[in-house]
């Protein structure tokens, strides 16, 4: 059977067997928690607490600094130790709130539940904003901004991205299998804002249990369907997903809303459900802790701010010294040199590998095979773009549509000469974006 997809892409080994059948376990942090004030696209949050102040779980500790920003809430009860720069996933020092966990997990009393159907659309979006919800599968774009489109009638599709296309990751898969009713109710809440929209659960064909769970949970919903897509990377990328589900194309300067679509991550939809149904802010997420270096890879429900080093201990510690540790997936994640950094809203996984494939190979001369062009999902010429980036030919790089690159790494993955295609193209794009070139 042929499933919807896009041209190009790659088929890496999935390696999801480590955690695919491991049910989600709740992990309660033991050490201090760190809350970077920049866990989202836009302005950093502004602290509303001071050192020495005691806070409760779910209490606001930093407010949004503007429209494109997000609130931040305590994920445990305890005492504020400091507001100071701390190391984050990107390897930089970021102003952060440091909270000493008292182990009591005392919550702020939840507001009296009001049926979400009785709330005006503006009130629903405001509750989502107050909960600090951001896109939890990508850059962390504030969800209330994504939902606040100028003309809601233009939105024809709301796509829930269940295509966990990176190897090793199973957090979204476990969420779908264990809580499909949350997703259906969360999507129903979002669709209530867009009267002409159809809801689509996008799942890869290899995730049979997830497909069945969603089909059973949404069977009676007339405005929802489960779209089965080909298992391929980067199927979960926003532009590729919109095309595979709707046939509508996007380029780098457009948002999905320009094509009448909204794309939401699985965890984001569940957070919307909890916010509107129970008034709960975003304080936790599922994190896959996996890799051959760990004794017991697992899926954990983790409080935001928990140190990654604790999750390694929760997974049984290292059975072999890891050669490479990555926050996220092996293709798009960030390599870590220090585990004493916190889980943030956009942290789907911690990957601990016993081998570093990059260290086994030395880039050699290009053999002009064209594999990189065939794998590129955006239909670019990666080799040419890499050469232009190395020569710092910015104008020609833009003329060759280098800014359209999504940085997925497919070209580097298939290159038999092991050329640093993605690294060089990403570097040029970052330089041009810093100069205001879009």
CSV table of C-alpha atoms in Angstrom, one decimal, residues 10 115 128 357:
chain,number,residue,atom,x,y,z
A,10,UNK,CA,16.3,9.0,3.9
A,115,UNK,CA,-16.3,23.6,31.0
A,128,UNK,CA,-3.3,28.5,26.9
A,357,UNK,CA,30.2,7.5,13.9
